[in-house]
Amino acid sequence: MRKWLLLLGILLAGCSYGTTSAPHRPPSDVMGPETRGPVLYARDCAWCHGSNGEGTARGPNLNGDLDGGAYTHFMLSTGRMPLSSPTARAQRRTAVLTPTQIDAVIEHVKTFGGTGPDIPKVEPTTGHLGTGSELYLSNCAACHSATGTGGALTSRRAAPHLTNPDITPVQMAEAMLVGPGCRNNDSTCGFGSGAMPNFDFSETEVNSITAYVSYLQHGGDHGGFAIGRIGPVAEGAVGWIIGLGSILLIGRWVGTRMGDNE
Amino acid sequence: MIKRLLVALDNRLNAASFTRRTLTKVFPDHWSFMLGEIALYAFLMLVLTGVFLTFFFDASQATTTYNGTYQPLNGVEVSQAFRSVLDISFDVRAGLVMRQAHHWAALIFVAAIIVHLCRIFFTGAFRKPRDINWVVGVTLLLLAIFNGFTGYSLPDDLLSGIGLRVLYSIALSIPLVGTWLAYLVFGGEFPAEGIISRLYSIHIMIIPLTIGAILTIHLALVWHQKHAQFKGPGRTESNVVGSRLWPTYAVKSVGLFFMVAAVIMALGGLFQINPVWFFGPFDPAQVTSPAQPDWYMGWMEGALRLFPPWEIGAFDHVIVPAPFFPAVLLPGITFAFLYAWPFLEAWLTGDHDAHNLLDRPRDRPIRTSLGVATLGFYIMLLVAGSNDLIAKWLLVNVGAVTNVLRVLLFVVPVFAGLLTFSLLRGLVASGARRLTDMPASAVWQSWKRDN
């Protein structure tokens, strides 16, 4: 019985990897935790980040002063890493690695000597919404928009929308700690440079901000359809097309006499 | 009894013949003649919803700690103005619907004026003797835009503060008088105490009363000069063929009012507009992006974003700061041309006669094409006002979007104008009744015939 399950696990793992990248896939989930990390790293990360996290032309180093548990967990759990090609945009998608694999890779990346923060503990429920909204408006709204819809940066990158319900409070806290993105100004950034700044908030402040971002994710619209929360652009479109448009249709109908075919 | 009273009134005021003349006045029928009425009814809705809002709005900028229904801002320092807008939105019965309906009505009001203006333009209804009413109408458009902007600034939220800051720097950029003017309007350096209450009296009294007065003139002129009509059997320069005010026209018009009101209230109830609670109170140190003005200011915002940061300076002094060209000169030229168009066209064509019969757009291909090209120009400016959103959606550099739009700003109008011109020539040459009936080859043949 155990053997069958094992085989099934191998098969499933093989299938899921077959869709993501290279064909040679070791059955990583059945390895011990000590070997799993290095093997996965060698397979999925080393060709871009170097076998000891020293970085290559295809990806930045992983041993800097922001690198560590938080950054790696953020990158892996949001599905940004492993990147499929050096010029692809690192963006949120369903995580490629399983939670166990992610933990293993994090442990391995930590051995490279990065001095960045570890995975933070977050308790949004203990946060204060009012403080959170003030901190959010003064620190985050410039890029992510007051309503959380996100916005363009000056580079090709954009600050993603935070209303996405998939973003977990831990990922929010990690983003604030490390400031994801790419600060380098060369090919290591692949898609182009541009990053979120990293912040130095206290634990209660982090809890309050995550509480407010969670609020933006799950509610806050009180006036009907939110029309993307992007403000006057969408409002203007609705005003013209739905508002004046329907009035004009009505006007056309009222203004035309029966049998009047002009 | 009632009859006796009426007879008594009539003996003194000669009311019966006046009423009879009024009720039997004839208006020509065409659906496009309702556009102005739509604007009128949107204005009426603005007044009705606006009066409701004045019962609860407080224009004071004194700070207070918000302590109301809206949890996420509890304990936050806000101005009384912002607090009262939150109260309207969350604590006043039907407050949010009224606030939203008011804002939607404003967007529709200006939109309806623009469409009405296009109708007048493309049918040549602005020609003598109605050139004078065109001037009155352009003034109404100007006032409507200005009142929209002042209203947008009242809630004292982050977005409206950003708008005011832009206005302040625009005022500053006017050579010689800029600093003085900015101080006069704002009563001090930005962000000045008391600007909200100034804007408030402008927004609810000065401009609405002016609009009311000028609107009366506008309508009185339509009444007195009689409505222009399209050419048709039995229609001449000196008669009006159509329906009587009573009952046909009046019933239609009242019906239209209710429909305009229904659409505006439905929007107010169904679509969220300007959710100030997200933006929070205005704080000069904060920004949010995307930040756009309402659409009727969007073309100016677009001009600000597209125009290169040129300044004129001398002896180490900036004499004409950058915002002047896109935000003062361009709107100035725009409205100068709008005002002058009837006279300009008469001068250009040498046609100084009075006209009571309207043109069809195809009858004047050059005017129509020029109009379409001009619309294209302003629509491109409007699009440029959201260059950051375009960049975000297309995942490209904002700078790249801006450069492409700078080119399109000139290419699109030329292309749209030429296309219109060719289509209209084809239409006339083929004799088709509508564009959709016209064979595509007609365009080509109309050009060939010339050569």
XYZ file of C-alpha atoms in Angstrom:
713
model
C 0.000 0.000 0.000
C 2.742 2.468 0.982
C 4.551 1.645 -2.229
C 1.490 2.407 -4.343
C 0.969 5.729 -2.685
C 4.600 6.532 -3.235
C 4.308 5.689 -6.904
C 1.181 7.819 -7.187
C 3.004 10.702 -5.552
C 5.867 10.371 -7.998
C 3.489 10.301 -10.931
C 1.521 13.325 -9.769
C 4.649 15.299 -9.063
C 5.941 14.368 -12.484
C 2.747 15.510 -14.181
C 2.577 18.858 -12.448
C 6.187 19.598 -13.295
C 5.803 18.484 -16.868
C 3.559 21.496 -17.464
C 5.861 24.041 -15.850
C 9.396 23.470 -17.114
C 12.276 21.118 -17.917
C 11.622 17.405 -18.389
C 14.096 15.908 -15.897
C 12.297 15.940 -12.598
C 13.529 14.217 -9.479
C 10.664 13.040 -7.253
C 11.412 15.743 -4.739
C 8.481 15.326 -2.382
C 9.645 11.941 -1.295
C 13.153 13.073 -0.405
C 14.280 13.934 3.087
C 14.127 17.625 4.016
C 17.935 18.023 4.081
C 18.443 16.926 0.496
C 15.149 18.308 -0.896
C 16.166 21.974 -0.582
C 19.517 21.808 -2.356
C 18.154 19.525 -5.087
C 15.170 21.738 -5.808
C 17.354 24.813 -5.743
C 19.856 23.269 -8.124
C 17.077 22.259 -10.445
C 14.824 25.354 -10.400
C 16.889 28.314 -9.296
C 20.616 27.856 -9.755
C 20.698 28.569 -13.483
C 19.539 32.084 -12.810
C 20.700 32.793 -9.275
C 23.950 30.791 -9.249
C 24.557 27.555 -7.332
C 25.463 29.481 -4.163
C 23.091 32.373 -4.643
C 25.853 34.576 -5.996
C 23.694 35.669 -8.930
C 24.147 35.369 -12.710
C 23.401 37.542 -15.681
C 19.886 36.081 -15.612
C 18.994 36.838 -12.034
C 20.099 38.819 -8.967
C 22.140 37.425 -6.076
C 20.274 35.890 -3.129
C 22.798 36.725 -0.417
C 22.240 40.465 -0.009
C 20.998 42.397 2.988
C 17.315 41.892 2.146
C 17.542 38.220 1.196
C 16.431 35.570 3.608
C 13.310 33.782 4.728
C 10.799 36.558 4.134
C 11.929 37.484 0.619
C 12.250 33.889 -0.535
C 8.899 32.922 0.956
C 7.270 35.936 -0.702
C 8.779 35.121 -4.098
C 7.890 31.433 -3.963
C 4.486 31.534 -2.290
C 3.231 34.221 -4.695
C 4.395 32.077 -7.605
C 6.770 34.781 -8.839
C 9.665 32.320 -8.622
C 10.863 30.187 -10.233
C 10.676 32.502 -13.200
C 10.002 30.635 -16.441
C 12.412 32.641 -18.567
C 14.955 35.358 -17.752
C 12.916 38.061 -19.487
C 9.528 37.033 -18.123
C 7.748 39.341 -15.729
C 7.842 38.136 -12.154
C 4.163 38.280 -11.350
C 1.692 36.633 -9.059
C 0.307 33.253 -10.102
C -0.508 30.025 -8.290
C 2.609 28.832 -6.522
C 4.682 26.439 -8.592
C 6.227 24.644 -5.625
C 4.270 22.967 -2.850
C 4.440 24.378 0.676
C 6.827 21.631 1.768
C 9.095 22.317 -1.172
C 8.977 26.035 -0.490
C 10.049 25.509 3.110
C 12.917 23.330 1.982
C 14.151 25.857 -0.585
C 13.911 28.669 1.968
C 16.107 26.741 4.383
C 18.644 26.234 1.628
C 18.604 29.886 0.479
C 19.185 30.988 4.069
C 22.536 29.173 4.039
C 23.837 31.609 1.396
C 24.418 34.289 4.006
C 21.709 36.832 3.202
C 20.981 39.062 6.196
C 17.377 39.903 5.340
C 14.417 39.329 7.683
C 12.803 35.977 8.333
C 9.166 35.136 7.694
C 7.206 37.519 9.937
C 4.328 36.695 12.257
C 1.227 38.737 11.474
C -2.027 39.184 13.381
C -4.290 41.511 11.369
C -7.076 41.043 13.918
C -5.051 42.865 16.559
C -4.435 45.798 14.215
C -6.278 49.117 14.318
C -8.103 49.991 11.112
C -7.860 53.765 11.581
C -4.090 53.643 12.083
C -3.882 51.225 9.205
C -5.749 53.505 6.825
C -3.583 56.488 7.737
C -0.358 54.517 7.295
C -1.637 52.995 4.088
C -2.602 56.355 2.615
C 0.715 57.969 3.419
C 2.985 55.039 2.484
C 1.297 52.820 -0.050
C -1.421 54.768 -1.901
C 1.064 56.622 -4.112
C 1.793 53.368 -5.962
C -1.016 50.969 -5.123
C -3.771 53.634 -5.198
C -5.907 54.673 -2.264
C -8.518 52.161 -3.336
C -5.948 49.375 -3.758
C -6.370 48.981 -7.526
C -2.676 49.452 -8.185
C -1.033 51.818 -10.600
C 1.763 52.340 -13.082
C 5.310 53.100 -12.063
C 7.569 55.140 -14.311
C 9.195 51.952 -15.580
C 7.352 49.150 -17.346
C 6.492 47.711 -13.984
C 3.280 48.354 -12.217
C 2.318 48.216 -8.587
C -0.139 45.309 -8.502
C -3.673 45.627 -7.208
C -3.900 44.737 -3.549
C -7.614 43.976 -3.748
C -6.630 40.545 -5.026
C -8.028 38.204 -2.336
C -5.177 35.724 -2.879
C -2.668 38.003 -1.143
C -2.231 36.691 2.399
C -1.427 38.895 5.396
C 1.987 37.208 5.679
C 2.769 38.112 2.084
C 1.692 41.705 2.764
C 4.026 41.901 5.730
C 6.843 40.347 3.709
C 6.324 42.838 0.905
C 6.643 45.682 3.411
C 9.785 44.162 4.959
C 11.755 43.523 1.782
C 10.189 45.682 -0.935
C 9.837 43.142 -3.768
C 10.960 43.830 -7.306
C 14.365 44.402 -8.740
C 16.641 47.248 -7.749
C 19.497 46.471 -10.110
C 19.891 48.378 -13.304
C 21.068 45.629 -15.618
C 20.077 42.382 -17.280
C 19.686 40.665 -13.903
C 16.319 42.342 -13.623
C 15.057 40.557 -16.681
C 11.798 42.347 -17.341
C 13.145 45.714 -16.211
C 14.103 47.349 -12.973
C 11.738 48.861 -10.479
C 10.789 47.818 -6.996
C 8.674 48.643 -4.025
C 10.608 50.339 -1.227
C 11.152 48.350 1.957
C 9.651 49.783 5.112
C 10.624 49.773 8.738
C 7.295 49.457 10.520
C 6.744 48.243 14.056
C 4.845 45.029 14.596
C 1.623 46.828 15.574
C 1.905 49.089 12.552
C 2.321 46.065 10.300
C -0.729 44.469 11.896
C -2.758 47.639 11.346
C -1.710 47.994 7.705
C -2.440 44.353 6.942
C -5.804 44.798 8.659
C -6.561 47.740 6.373
C -5.341 46.013 3.212
C -7.480 42.994 4.136
C -10.385 45.406 4.494
C -9.668 46.791 1.004
C -9.567 43.223 -0.303
C -12.846 42.116 1.098
C -15.099 45.132 1.260
C -15.348 48.849 1.356
C -17.604 49.408 -1.619
C -20.793 51.021 -0.426
C -22.235 52.783 -3.436
C -23.034 49.958 -5.839
C -20.821 48.542 -8.580
C -17.257 49.574 -7.861
C -16.363 49.892 -11.589
C -12.769 48.904 -10.955
C -12.235 51.534 -8.243
C -10.036 53.419 -10.708
C -11.945 56.634 -10.256
C -12.875 59.328 -12.776
C -11.761 57.440 -15.895
C -14.214 54.606 -15.321
C -16.790 57.055 -13.979
C -16.540 59.179 -17.101
C -17.007 56.121 -19.279
C -20.076 55.019 -17.320
C -21.481 58.568 -17.334
C -21.162 58.814 -21.099
C -22.038 55.301 -22.194
C -24.565 54.127 -19.645
C -25.815 57.526 -18.462
C -26.024 59.760 -21.502
C -26.185 56.723 -23.788
C -29.402 55.405 -22.304
C -30.904 58.897 -22.109
C -30.132 59.407 -25.796
C -31.758 56.123 -26.701
C -34.816 57.199 -24.742
C -34.676 60.681 -26.275
C -34.456 59.204 -29.715
C -37.526 57.155 -28.973
C -39.430 60.061 -27.461
C -38.356 62.510 -30.124
C -39.405 60.407 -33.077
C -43.026 60.531 -34.033
C -44.867 57.435 -35.112
C -44.236 56.904 -38.790
C -41.576 59.586 -38.755
C -38.729 58.102 -40.692
C -36.235 60.872 -40.897
C -66.357 80.460 -9.177
C -63.013 79.412 -10.694
C -64.267 80.575 -14.037
C -65.130 83.996 -12.590
C -61.674 84.265 -11.125
C -60.066 83.358 -14.415
C -62.192 85.852 -16.306
C -61.283 88.517 -13.784
C -57.607 87.728 -14.231
C -57.940 87.733 -17.967
C -59.613 91.124 -17.989
C -56.649 92.588 -16.197
C -53.700 90.654 -17.608
C -54.999 89.678 -21.022
C -53.757 86.282 -19.953
C -55.919 84.177 -22.244
C -54.416 85.299 -25.478
C -50.918 85.051 -24.039
C -51.573 81.539 -22.834
C -53.170 80.598 -26.127
C -50.210 81.912 -28.058
C -47.860 80.073 -25.761
C -49.642 76.773 -25.795
C -50.027 76.687 -29.542
C -46.443 77.640 -30.284
C -45.012 75.137 -32.717
C -41.714 73.288 -32.283
C -40.109 71.314 -35.080
C -39.738 67.573 -34.530
C -36.433 65.845 -34.595
C -34.969 63.665 -31.920
C -31.710 65.593 -31.892
C -33.546 68.741 -30.772
C -33.957 67.059 -27.377
C -30.266 67.185 -26.552
C -30.417 70.630 -25.044
C -33.457 69.611 -23.049
C -31.513 66.668 -21.622
C -28.850 69.093 -20.412
C -31.566 71.303 -18.935
C -33.093 68.411 -17.029
C -29.712 67.206 -15.822
C -29.230 70.712 -14.454
C -32.605 70.525 -12.750
C -31.555 67.250 -11.148
C -28.306 68.882 -10.051
C -30.267 71.596 -8.306
C -32.668 69.159 -6.655
C -30.020 66.759 -5.369
C -27.710 69.668 -4.583
C -30.260 71.362 -2.336
C -30.556 68.107 -0.411
C -26.785 67.976 0.045
C -26.580 71.548 1.342
C -28.728 70.500 4.309
C -25.886 68.321 5.542
C -22.654 69.650 4.092
C -20.372 71.719 6.292
C -17.732 73.786 4.477
C -15.506 74.328 7.496
C -11.907 73.190 7.381
C -11.576 73.076 11.158
C -10.239 69.700 12.207
C -12.153 67.162 14.197
C -11.715 63.518 15.089
C -13.945 61.332 13.013
C -16.166 59.174 15.104
C -18.899 57.792 12.960
C -20.266 54.755 11.271
C -17.378 54.233 8.896
C -15.020 52.078 10.972
C -11.743 52.316 9.023
C -11.501 56.085 9.553
C -12.475 56.058 13.197
C -10.134 58.148 15.287
C -8.619 59.850 12.236
C -8.198 63.645 12.218
C -10.341 65.068 9.419
C -11.790 68.427 8.441
C -15.432 69.206 9.217
C -16.056 69.276 5.477
C -14.737 65.757 5.028
C -16.577 64.561 8.120
C -19.851 65.917 6.834
C -19.342 64.115 3.507
C -18.733 60.857 5.383
C -21.893 61.525 7.381
C -23.849 62.146 4.195
C -22.494 58.885 2.816
C -23.027 56.672 5.849
C -25.417 58.261 8.325
C -27.875 60.430 6.423
C -30.823 58.498 5.098
C -30.527 58.268 1.289
C -27.479 60.516 1.586
C -25.144 58.343 -0.432
C -27.648 57.887 -3.251
C -28.201 61.633 -3.422
C -24.486 62.377 -3.336
C -23.774 59.883 -6.062
C -26.751 60.993 -8.147
C -25.506 64.584 -7.849
C -22.096 63.597 -9.155
C -23.524 61.477 -11.972
C -25.846 64.318 -12.909
C -22.845 66.616 -13.202
C -21.034 64.230 -15.525
C -24.169 63.840 -17.641
C -24.927 67.575 -17.596
C -21.628 68.516 -19.221
C -21.765 65.504 -21.548
C -25.234 66.512 -22.722
C -24.058 70.077 -23.315
C -21.204 68.795 -25.456
C -23.481 66.590 -27.542
C -25.951 69.453 -27.865
C -23.108 71.722 -28.967
C -22.087 69.156 -31.584
C -25.628 69.032 -32.917
C -25.728 72.802 -33.223
C -22.338 72.844 -34.853
C -22.828 70.092 -37.406
C -26.241 71.365 -38.518
C -25.137 74.981 -38.793
C -27.701 76.090 -36.235
C -25.185 78.596 -34.892
C -25.505 80.805 -37.960
C -27.118 84.196 -37.903
C -29.495 84.995 -36.233
C -28.672 82.274 -33.691
C -24.993 83.191 -33.471
C -25.849 85.252 -30.437
C -27.385 82.238 -28.714
C -24.305 80.199 -29.560
C -22.273 82.684 -27.570
C -24.692 82.333 -24.671
C -24.453 78.549 -24.926
C -20.652 78.491 -24.904
C -20.791 80.583 -21.741
C -23.057 77.970 -20.198
C -20.574 75.238 -21.082
C -17.768 77.196 -19.464
C -19.794 77.744 -16.308
C -20.854 74.100 -16.178
C -17.255 72.891 -16.363
C -16.167 75.379 -13.755
C -18.942 74.451 -11.382
C -18.150 70.792 -11.824
C -14.599 71.459 -10.779
C -15.571 73.452 -7.701
C -17.953 70.688 -6.669
C -15.270 68.040 -7.114
C -13.102 69.988 -4.674
C -15.635 70.345 -1.863
C -15.368 66.991 -0.031
C -11.783 67.885 1.005
C -10.580 64.356 0.330
C -7.193 63.354 -1.028
C -8.239 63.292 -4.675
C -9.945 66.673 -4.577
C -6.952 68.168 -2.787
C -4.679 66.901 -5.548
C -6.997 68.605 -8.045
C -6.828 71.874 -6.133
C -3.066 71.681 -5.986
C -3.001 71.366 -9.783
C -5.301 74.382 -10.081
C -3.071 76.341 -7.732
C 0.045 75.660 -9.791
C -1.863 76.539 -12.964
C -2.918 79.863 -11.483
C 0.680 80.502 -10.406
C 1.918 79.865 -13.932
C 0.117 82.847 -15.439
C 2.754 85.468 -16.200
C 2.747 88.691 -14.150
C -0.552 88.216 -12.346
C -0.174 84.515 -11.426
C 0.998 84.840 -7.852
C -1.517 87.559 -7.129
C -4.339 85.583 -8.716
C -3.469 82.379 -6.859
C -3.487 84.264 -3.570
C -6.724 85.967 -4.445
C -8.488 82.704 -5.229
C -6.988 80.629 -2.449
C -6.616 83.337 0.176
C -3.026 82.343 0.881
C -0.411 79.790 0.064
C -1.672 76.297 -0.802
C -3.232 74.512 1.091
C -5.003 77.574 2.377
C -7.509 77.606 5.183
C -10.890 78.685 3.974
C -10.605 77.687 0.334
C -13.409 75.150 0.781
C -15.888 77.710 2.065
C -14.982 80.061 -0.793
C -15.501 77.305 -3.303
C -18.726 76.403 -1.559
C -20.351 79.789 -2.041
C -19.150 79.828 -5.626
C -20.445 76.310 -6.166
C -23.893 76.596 -4.654
C -24.720 80.267 -5.215
C -22.695 82.332 -7.598
C -22.337 79.938 -10.504
C -25.724 78.191 -10.244
C -27.523 81.545 -10.131
C -25.480 82.742 -13.083
C -26.259 79.552 -14.948
C -29.931 79.993 -14.092
C -29.956 83.543 -15.425
C -28.026 82.744 -18.586
C -30.110 79.633 -19.157
C -33.206 81.818 -19.069
C -31.702 84.049 -21.720
C -30.722 80.978 -23.731
C -34.273 79.610 -23.666
C -35.887 82.991 -24.202
C -33.790 83.410 -27.306
C -34.841 79.988 -28.602
C -38.411 81.017 -27.951
C -38.129 84.411 -29.531
C -36.039 83.448 -32.538
C -38.014 80.216 -32.994
C -36.367 76.874 -33.357
C -34.451 76.141 -36.554
C -35.649 73.152 -38.558
C -34.353 70.750 -41.136
C -35.274 71.220 -44.779
C -38.320 69.277 -45.886
C -41.590 69.487 -47.726
C -43.465 72.606 -46.667
C -40.629 73.912 -44.548
C -39.253 77.298 -45.466
C -36.964 79.881 -44.005
C -39.976 81.705 -42.584
C -42.221 79.015 -41.096
C -41.941 76.303 -38.455
C -43.442 72.878 -39.081
C -43.856 70.595 -36.100
C -45.906 69.902 -32.996
C -47.625 72.372 -30.726
C -46.293 73.059 -27.291
C -49.557 71.836 -25.817
C -50.184 68.995 -25.648
C -47.653 67.161 -27.806
C -44.420 68.867 -26.999
C -45.102 69.486 -23.339
C -46.027 65.891 -22.682
C -42.967 64.629 -24.489
C -40.763 67.006 -22.610
C -42.145 66.137 -19.189
C -41.708 62.496 -20.086
C -38.124 63.187 -21.013
C -37.533 64.874 -17.670
C -38.742 61.847 -15.785
C -36.566 59.581 -17.838
C -33.482 61.732 -17.297
C -34.266 61.798 -13.586
C -34.751 58.039 -13.528
C -31.444 57.331 -15.253
C -29.552 59.691 -12.946
C -31.099 58.256 -9.789
C -30.515 54.724 -11.027
C -26.848 55.495 -11.590
C -26.713 57.042 -8.132
C -28.069 53.853 -6.630
C -26.200 51.322 -8.733
C -22.758 52.699 -9.539
C -20.248 53.856 -6.985
C -18.751 57.226 -7.819
C -15.974 59.069 -6.009
C -15.693 56.805 -2.925
C -14.105 59.498 -0.758
C -13.874 57.164 2.224
C -11.076 55.305 0.422
C -9.189 58.489 -0.384
C -9.236 59.724 3.165
C -8.906 63.351 4.274
C -6.677 65.628 2.230
C -3.106 65.677 3.423
C -0.602 67.682 1.347
C 2.055 65.048 2.024
C 0.029 62.217 0.461
C -0.587 61.183 -3.103
C -2.629 58.473 -4.723
C -2.384 57.144 -8.208
C -4.138 56.872 -10.546
C -5.429 60.416 -9.956
C -7.592 61.890 -12.676
C -10.082 64.752 -12.696
C -13.655 64.299 -13.860
C -13.871 63.747 -17.597
C -14.754 67.329 -18.553
C -11.396 68.455 -17.111
C -9.652 65.381 -18.493
C -8.585 67.045 -21.733
C -6.707 69.689 -19.732
C -5.097 67.002 -17.614
C -4.096 65.246 -20.828
C -2.601 68.449 -22.210
C -0.597 68.858 -18.995
C 0.710 65.319 -19.329
C 1.580 65.544 -23.028
C 3.049 69.000 -23.211
C 6.840 69.058 -22.885
C 8.015 70.937 -19.779
C 8.984 74.088 -21.654
C 9.433 77.294 -19.777
C 10.311 80.761 -20.883
C 12.900 82.398 -18.741
C 15.196 85.385 -18.735
C 17.967 86.467 -16.399
C 17.654 83.298 -14.305
C 13.976 83.935 -13.747
C 11.190 81.760 -15.002
C 8.779 84.168 -16.629
C 6.333 81.695 -18.089
C 6.288 78.424 -16.097
C 5.513 75.144 -17.820
C 1.812 74.655 -16.959
C 0.951 77.914 -18.695
C 0.923 76.568 -22.259
C -1.185 73.428 -21.789
C -3.380 74.622 -18.925
C -3.965 78.318 -19.607
C -3.125 79.014 -23.225
C -4.741 75.918 -24.723
C -8.078 76.269 -22.902
C -7.976 79.985 -23.681
C -7.542 79.351 -27.388
C -10.147 76.591 -27.263
C -12.837 78.822 -25.859
C -11.803 81.804 -27.972
C -12.357 79.672 -31.070
C -15.618 78.298 -29.733
C -16.943 81.790 -29.119
C -15.723 83.124 -32.421
C -16.732 80.245 -34.685
C -20.061 81.623 -36.038
C -18.421 84.896 -36.979
C -15.303 83.205 -38.245
C -17.316 80.935 -40.495
C -19.413 83.794 -41.833
C -16.249 85.693 -42.590
C -14.569 82.695 -44.233
C -17.545 81.731 -46.399
C -18.788 85.259 -46.979
C -22.274 84.025 -46.018
C -23.712 86.730 -43.781
C -27.377 85.838 -44.350
C -29.780 84.715 -41.687
C -30.638 80.995 -41.796
C -33.614 79.259 -40.261
C -33.220 76.014 -42.164
C -30.571 73.646 -40.936
C -27.791 72.013 -42.903
C -27.342 68.324 -42.999
C -23.735 67.530 -42.046
C -23.058 66.343 -45.603
C -24.140 69.674 -47.055
C -21.041 71.290 -45.574
C -18.267 68.717 -45.885
C -15.520 71.133 -44.903
C -17.224 72.320 -41.735
C -18.169 68.786 -40.784
C -14.665 67.461 -41.380
C -13.115 70.295 -39.410
C -15.504 69.574 -36.563
C -14.673 65.878 -36.551
C -10.953 66.627 -36.629
C -11.313 69.015 -33.699
C -13.261 66.432 -31.737
C -10.513 63.935 -32.505
C -7.926 66.315 -31.076
C -9.764 66.774 -27.797
C -10.626 63.106 -27.493
C -6.922 62.296 -27.837
C -6.151 64.820 -25.099
C -8.795 63.163 -22.940
C -7.193 59.773 -23.582
C -3.798 61.197 -22.671
C -5.214 62.147 -19.285
C -5.089 58.442 -18.419
C -1.665 57.652 -19.880
C -0.656 55.921 -16.651
C -3.626 53.579 -16.779
C -2.867 52.753 -20.406
C 0.740 52.019 -19.454
C -0.395 49.756 -16.661
C -2.861 47.854 -18.807
C -0.411 47.407 -21.686
C 2.574 46.780 -19.372
C 4.667 49.392 -21.094
C 6.604 52.414 -19.986
C 4.522 55.520 -19.217
C 7.054 57.576 -21.166
C 6.548 55.405 -24.235
C 2.778 55.814 -24.006
C 3.204 59.567 -23.715
C 5.379 59.717 -26.821
C 2.988 57.639 -28.877
C 0.104 59.839 -27.741
C 2.040 62.969 -28.700
C 2.175 61.670 -32.267
C -1.419 60.443 -32.270
C -2.597 63.809 -31.015
C -1.859 65.186 -34.467
C -2.276 62.084 -36.611
C -5.745 61.127 -35.386
C -7.425 64.492 -36.129
C -5.921 64.706 -39.612
C -6.911 61.150 -40.382
C -10.417 61.525 -38.921
C -10.946 64.777 -40.824
C -9.813 63.348 -44.162
C -11.865 60.211 -43.679
C -14.967 62.246 -42.896
C -14.389 64.430 -45.905
C -14.087 61.472 -48.261
C -17.112 59.728 -46.819
C -19.242 62.858 -47.114
C -18.213 63.387 -50.721
C -19.079 59.792 -51.477
C -22.401 60.252 -49.748
C -23.271 63.305 -51.777
C -22.025 61.790 -55.050
C -23.923 58.528 -54.602
C -27.087 60.235 -53.427
C -27.507 57.590 -50.715
C -29.751 58.557 -47.819
C -27.517 57.207 -45.103
C -23.910 56.266 -44.743
C -24.874 52.619 -44.419
C -26.702 52.686 -47.761
C -23.709 54.073 -49.589
C -21.731 51.692 -51.817
C -18.051 51.748 -50.758
C -16.981 52.506 -54.313
C -18.782 55.854 -54.181
C -15.965 57.364 -52.130
C -13.412 56.299 -54.655
C -15.472 57.519 -57.597
C -16.115 60.920 -56.080
C -12.373 61.458 -55.924
C -11.805 60.129 -59.442
C -14.356 62.437 -60.938
C -12.395 65.426 -59.752
C -9.173 64.476 -61.458
